[in-house]
Coordinates of C-alpha atoms in Angstrom, one line a residue:
X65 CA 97.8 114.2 79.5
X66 CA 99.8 112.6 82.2
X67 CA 98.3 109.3 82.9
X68 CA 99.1 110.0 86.8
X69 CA 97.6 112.8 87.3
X70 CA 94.8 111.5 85.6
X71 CA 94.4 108.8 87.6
X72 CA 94.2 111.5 90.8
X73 CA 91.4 113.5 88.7
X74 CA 89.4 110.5 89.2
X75 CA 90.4 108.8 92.4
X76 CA 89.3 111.8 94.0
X77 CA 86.2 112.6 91.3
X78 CA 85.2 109.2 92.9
X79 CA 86.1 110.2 96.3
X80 CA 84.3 113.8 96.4
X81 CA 81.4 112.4 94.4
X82 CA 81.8 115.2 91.7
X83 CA 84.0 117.4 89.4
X84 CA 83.0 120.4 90.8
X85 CA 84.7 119.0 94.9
X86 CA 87.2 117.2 92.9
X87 CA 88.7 120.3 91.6
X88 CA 88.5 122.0 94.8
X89 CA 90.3 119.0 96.4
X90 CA 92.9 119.4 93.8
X91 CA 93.0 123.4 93.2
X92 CA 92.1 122.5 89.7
X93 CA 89.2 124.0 87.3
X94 CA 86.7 121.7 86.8
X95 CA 87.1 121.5 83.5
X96 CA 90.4 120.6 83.8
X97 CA 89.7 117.9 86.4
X98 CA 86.8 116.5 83.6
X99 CA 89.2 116.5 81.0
X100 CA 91.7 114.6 82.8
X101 CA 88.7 112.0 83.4
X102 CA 88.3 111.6 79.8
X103 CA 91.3 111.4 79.1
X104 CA 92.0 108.5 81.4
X105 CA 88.5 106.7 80.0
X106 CA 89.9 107.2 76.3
X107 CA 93.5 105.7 76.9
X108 CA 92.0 102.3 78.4
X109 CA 89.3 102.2 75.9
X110 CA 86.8 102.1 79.0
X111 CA 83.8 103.8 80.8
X112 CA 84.7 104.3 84.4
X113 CA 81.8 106.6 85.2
X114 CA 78.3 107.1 84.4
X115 CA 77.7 110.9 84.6
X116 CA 74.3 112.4 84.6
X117 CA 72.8 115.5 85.4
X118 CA 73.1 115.3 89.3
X119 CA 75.4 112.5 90.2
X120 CA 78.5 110.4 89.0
X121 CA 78.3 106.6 89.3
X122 CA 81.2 104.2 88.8
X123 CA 80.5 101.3 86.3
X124 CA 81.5 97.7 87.0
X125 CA 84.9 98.6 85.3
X126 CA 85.3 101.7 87.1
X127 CA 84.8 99.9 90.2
X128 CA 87.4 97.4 90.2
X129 CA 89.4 100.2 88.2
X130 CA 89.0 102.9 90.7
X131 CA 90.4 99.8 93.8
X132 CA 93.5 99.1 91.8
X133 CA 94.4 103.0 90.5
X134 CA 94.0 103.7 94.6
X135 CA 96.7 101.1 95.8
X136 CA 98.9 102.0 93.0
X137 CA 99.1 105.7 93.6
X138 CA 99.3 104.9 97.6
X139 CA 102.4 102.8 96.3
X140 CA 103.9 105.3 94.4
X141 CA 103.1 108.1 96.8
X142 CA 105.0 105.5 99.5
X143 CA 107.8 104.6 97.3
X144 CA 108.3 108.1 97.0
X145 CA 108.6 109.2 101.1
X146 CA 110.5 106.1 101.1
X147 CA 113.0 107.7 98.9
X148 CA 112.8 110.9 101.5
X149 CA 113.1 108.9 104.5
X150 CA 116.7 109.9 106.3
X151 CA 116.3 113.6 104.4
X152 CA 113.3 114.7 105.5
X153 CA 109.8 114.5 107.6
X154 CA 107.0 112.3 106.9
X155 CA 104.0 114.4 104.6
X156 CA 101.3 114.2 102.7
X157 CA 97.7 114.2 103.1
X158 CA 96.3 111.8 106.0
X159 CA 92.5 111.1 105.5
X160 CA 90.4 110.4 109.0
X161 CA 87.6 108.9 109.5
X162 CA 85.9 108.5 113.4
X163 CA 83.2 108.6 115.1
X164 CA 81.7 112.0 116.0
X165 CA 82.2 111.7 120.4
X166 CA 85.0 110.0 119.9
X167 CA 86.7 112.6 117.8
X168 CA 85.9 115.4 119.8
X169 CA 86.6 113.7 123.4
X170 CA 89.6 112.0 122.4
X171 CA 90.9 113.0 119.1
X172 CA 90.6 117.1 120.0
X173 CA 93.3 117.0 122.3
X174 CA 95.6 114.4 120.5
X175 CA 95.8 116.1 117.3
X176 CA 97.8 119.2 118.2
X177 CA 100.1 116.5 119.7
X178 CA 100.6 114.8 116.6
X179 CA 100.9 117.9 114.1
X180 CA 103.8 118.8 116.9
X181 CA 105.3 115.3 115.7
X182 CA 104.8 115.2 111.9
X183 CA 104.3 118.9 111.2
X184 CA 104.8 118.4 107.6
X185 CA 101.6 115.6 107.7
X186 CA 98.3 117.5 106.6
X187 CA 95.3 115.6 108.4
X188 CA 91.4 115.7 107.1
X189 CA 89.6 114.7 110.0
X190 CA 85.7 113.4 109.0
X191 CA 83.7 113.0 112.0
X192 CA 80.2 110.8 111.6
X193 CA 78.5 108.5 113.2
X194 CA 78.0 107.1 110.1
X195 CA 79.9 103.6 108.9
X196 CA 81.1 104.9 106.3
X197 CA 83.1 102.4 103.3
X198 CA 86.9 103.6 103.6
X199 CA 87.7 102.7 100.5
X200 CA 84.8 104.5 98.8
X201 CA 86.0 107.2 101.5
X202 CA 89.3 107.3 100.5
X203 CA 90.3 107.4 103.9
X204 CA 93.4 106.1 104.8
X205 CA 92.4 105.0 109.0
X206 CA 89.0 104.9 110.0
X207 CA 88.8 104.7 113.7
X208 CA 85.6 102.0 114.3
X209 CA 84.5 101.1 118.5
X210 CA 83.3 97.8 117.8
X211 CA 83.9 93.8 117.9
X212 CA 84.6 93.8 114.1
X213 CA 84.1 91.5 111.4
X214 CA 85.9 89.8 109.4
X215 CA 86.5 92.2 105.8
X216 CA 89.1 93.0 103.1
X217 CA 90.4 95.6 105.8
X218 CA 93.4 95.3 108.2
X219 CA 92.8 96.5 111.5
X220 CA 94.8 97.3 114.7
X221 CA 93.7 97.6 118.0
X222 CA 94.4 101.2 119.8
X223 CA 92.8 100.1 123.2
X224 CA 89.7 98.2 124.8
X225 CA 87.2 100.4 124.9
X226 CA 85.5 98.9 128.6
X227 CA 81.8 99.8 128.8
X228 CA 79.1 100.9 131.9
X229 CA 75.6 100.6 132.3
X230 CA 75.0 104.5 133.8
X231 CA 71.9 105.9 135.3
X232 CA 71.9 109.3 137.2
X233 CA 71.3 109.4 141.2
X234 CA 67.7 111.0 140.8
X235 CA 66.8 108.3 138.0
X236 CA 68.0 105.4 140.5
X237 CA 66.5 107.3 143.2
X238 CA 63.0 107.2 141.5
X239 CA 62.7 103.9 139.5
X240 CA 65.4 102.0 142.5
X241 CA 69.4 100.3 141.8
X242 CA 69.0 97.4 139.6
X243 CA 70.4 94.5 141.3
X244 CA 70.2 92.0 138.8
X245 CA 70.8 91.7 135.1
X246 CA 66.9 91.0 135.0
X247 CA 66.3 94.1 137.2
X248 CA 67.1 95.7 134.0
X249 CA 64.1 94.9 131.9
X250 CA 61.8 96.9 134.6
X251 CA 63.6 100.1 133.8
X252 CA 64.2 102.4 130.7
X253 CA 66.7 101.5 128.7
X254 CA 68.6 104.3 126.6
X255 CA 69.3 102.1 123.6
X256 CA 72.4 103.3 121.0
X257 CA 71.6 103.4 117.1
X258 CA 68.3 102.7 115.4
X259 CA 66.7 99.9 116.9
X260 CA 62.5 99.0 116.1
X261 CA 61.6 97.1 119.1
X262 CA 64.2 96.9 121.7
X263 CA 67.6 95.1 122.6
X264 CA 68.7 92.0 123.4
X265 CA 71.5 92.2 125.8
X266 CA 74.0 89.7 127.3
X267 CA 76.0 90.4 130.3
X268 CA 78.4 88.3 132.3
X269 CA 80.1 88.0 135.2
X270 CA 83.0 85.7 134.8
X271 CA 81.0 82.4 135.6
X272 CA 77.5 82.7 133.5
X273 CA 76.2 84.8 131.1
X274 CA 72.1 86.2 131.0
X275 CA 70.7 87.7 128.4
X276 CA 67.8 90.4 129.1
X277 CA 65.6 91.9 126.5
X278 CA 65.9 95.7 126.9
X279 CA 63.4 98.4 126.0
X280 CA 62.4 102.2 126.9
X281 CA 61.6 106.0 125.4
X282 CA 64.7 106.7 123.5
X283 CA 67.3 105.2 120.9
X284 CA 70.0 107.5 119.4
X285 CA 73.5 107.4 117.4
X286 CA 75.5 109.5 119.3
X287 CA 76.6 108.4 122.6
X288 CA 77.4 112.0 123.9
X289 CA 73.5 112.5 123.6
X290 CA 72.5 109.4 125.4
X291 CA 75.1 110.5 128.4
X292 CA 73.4 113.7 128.4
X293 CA 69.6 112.3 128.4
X294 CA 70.5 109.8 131.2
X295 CA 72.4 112.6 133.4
X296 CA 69.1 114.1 132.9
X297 CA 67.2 111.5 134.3
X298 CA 65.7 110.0 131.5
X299 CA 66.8 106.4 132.0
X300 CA 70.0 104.1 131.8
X301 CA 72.5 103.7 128.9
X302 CA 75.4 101.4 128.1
X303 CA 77.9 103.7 126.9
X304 CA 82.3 103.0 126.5
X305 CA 84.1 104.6 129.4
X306 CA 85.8 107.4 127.4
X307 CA 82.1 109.2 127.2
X308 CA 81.1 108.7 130.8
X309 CA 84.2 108.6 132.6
X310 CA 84.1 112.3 133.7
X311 CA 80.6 112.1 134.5
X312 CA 81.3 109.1 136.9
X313 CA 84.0 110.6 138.2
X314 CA 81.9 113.9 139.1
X315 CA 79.1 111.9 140.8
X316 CA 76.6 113.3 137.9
X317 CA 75.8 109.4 136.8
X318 CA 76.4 106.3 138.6
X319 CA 77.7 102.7 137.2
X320 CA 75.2 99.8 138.2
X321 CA 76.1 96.4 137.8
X322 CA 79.5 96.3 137.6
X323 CA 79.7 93.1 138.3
X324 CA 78.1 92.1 134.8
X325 CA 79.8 93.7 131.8
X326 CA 79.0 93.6 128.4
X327 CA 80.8 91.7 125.6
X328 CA 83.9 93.6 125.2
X329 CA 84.5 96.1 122.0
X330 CA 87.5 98.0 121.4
X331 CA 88.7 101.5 119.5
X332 CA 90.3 100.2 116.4
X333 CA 92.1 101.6 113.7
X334 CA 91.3 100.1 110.2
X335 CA 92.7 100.6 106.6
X336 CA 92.9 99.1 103.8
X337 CA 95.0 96.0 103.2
X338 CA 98.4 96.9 101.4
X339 CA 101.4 95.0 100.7
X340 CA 103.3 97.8 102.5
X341 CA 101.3 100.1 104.8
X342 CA 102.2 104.1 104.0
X343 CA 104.3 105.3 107.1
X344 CA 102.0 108.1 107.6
X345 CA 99.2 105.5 108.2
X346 CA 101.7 103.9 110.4
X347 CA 103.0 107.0 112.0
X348 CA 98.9 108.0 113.4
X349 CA 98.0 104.4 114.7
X350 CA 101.5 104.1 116.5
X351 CA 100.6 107.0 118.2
X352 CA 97.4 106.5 119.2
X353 CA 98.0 103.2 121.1
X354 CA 101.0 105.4 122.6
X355 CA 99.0 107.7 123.8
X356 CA 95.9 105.7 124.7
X357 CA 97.4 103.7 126.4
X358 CA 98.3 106.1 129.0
X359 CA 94.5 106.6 129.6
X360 CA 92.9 103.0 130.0
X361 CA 91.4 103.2 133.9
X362 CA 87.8 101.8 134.9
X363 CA 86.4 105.0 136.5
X364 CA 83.3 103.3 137.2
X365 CA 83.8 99.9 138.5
X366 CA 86.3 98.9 140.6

């Protein structure tokens, strides 16, 4: 069999976790798709997966196979639009990974944008809330709203992503406007993501920075809830501006404390390090900062 296309069988066995969504990926039969597995495993001499009755898992070798038969192809696949480029569009498959309220705030309306660009470019967009591993993903941008860390990754920023402490008028009516950072540990804190006992939070104004030990009713990992819980009157959140801007804007929550801000974070764009980055991959994170860029205003503090 053709050792390429046997090295796509399993990239995207890998990817799909199974020969059955592998060989929809592919329009393939599965048995084809297994085949071509085999096939790959008997020409290297090597076990790449462990297969049992429910679940496919990669052996050692498989691991560090499965990371080098990825850059290769994405190499190839490049080298080949290279040879297009001047004759024809950029195209191929684009694999997206982002968080769930920022793809449906922000991504939503920018896609149809893009497609109108690079019409020949066929996106899979994965929204979760998840962190997911892109390369076990086999996503080719993952868009992460954080202060990353360091990692085998390369990552770009698209724009700062400026965050607000938001309560709603009747919650600040009832429990009073925090008017320091201390204020804050007297009221009910909205917390983001899974968190057993609280937060610790530091805030700053430019000269010193406090750190407050935050508690309350309600943690969650999905911002888009939290705004809707504290528009309800439920407590306050700190959530980035691109959830809460409208909301601010309309008078249904208010910012407090805008004189303190949280440590920074930012939207980001992150893929996995290559020699030469596929101009598809270059093409989406280009225009995102374009077109981000052109929507960066502090709604709710001046």
């Amino acid at each position: 069999m053709d050792r390429v296309e046997c090295m796509r069988a399993f990239i995207e066995t890998v990817r799909s976790n199974g020969f059955a969504a592998a060989a929809r990926a592919l329009d393939l039969p599965r048995s084809t798709v297994s085949k071509q597995v085999q096939a790959l495993e008997d020409a290297i001499g090597v076990q790449l997966l462990v297969r049992t009755t429910r679940s496919l898992h990669l052996t050692e070798a498989g691991t560090e196979y499965f990371e080098s038969a990825r850059d290769l192809l994405a190499a190839l696949d490049e080298a080949e639009q290279r040879a297009r480029d001047g004759v024809g569009e950029l195209r191929g498959v684009l694999r997206v990974n982002a968080p769930m309220s920022f793809g449906l705030r922000k991504l939503g309306p920018l896609i149809p944008l893009f497609h109108e660009r690079h019409p020949q470019i066929e996106l899979q967009l994965v929204l979760s809330d998840q962190q997911v591993d892109p390369v076990r993903g086999g996503f080719d941008v993952t868009i992460r709203i954080a202060s990353l860390a360091d990692s085998s990754m390369v990552a770009r920023t698209i724009a700062p992503a400026p965050r607000y402490l938001v309560a709603s008028p009747a919650y600040l009516e009832r429990a009073g406007m925090p008017q320091s950072p201390e204020d804050l540990a007297n009221h009910a804190f909205l917390g983001y993501g899974y968190l057993q006992s609280g937060v610790s939070l530091a805030l700053s104004n430019g000269e010193e920075t406090r750190r407050v030990q935050l508690s309350g009713p309600l943690q969650a990992n999905n911002g888009d809830f939290l705004a809707q819980v504290a528009e309800a009157g439920m407590g306050i959140a700190l959530l980035p501006s691109f959830i809460v801007d409208d909301a601010l804007a309309a008078g249904r929550l208010v910012a407090v404390l805008c004189k303190w801000q949280a440590p920074p974070i930012s939207i980001n764009a992150v893929y996995p390090s290559a020699r030469r980055t596929p101009q598809k991959t270059r093409a989406f994170i280009d225009f995102l900062v374009e077109e981000m860029s052109r929507a960066n205003e502090r709604v709710g503090c001046p």
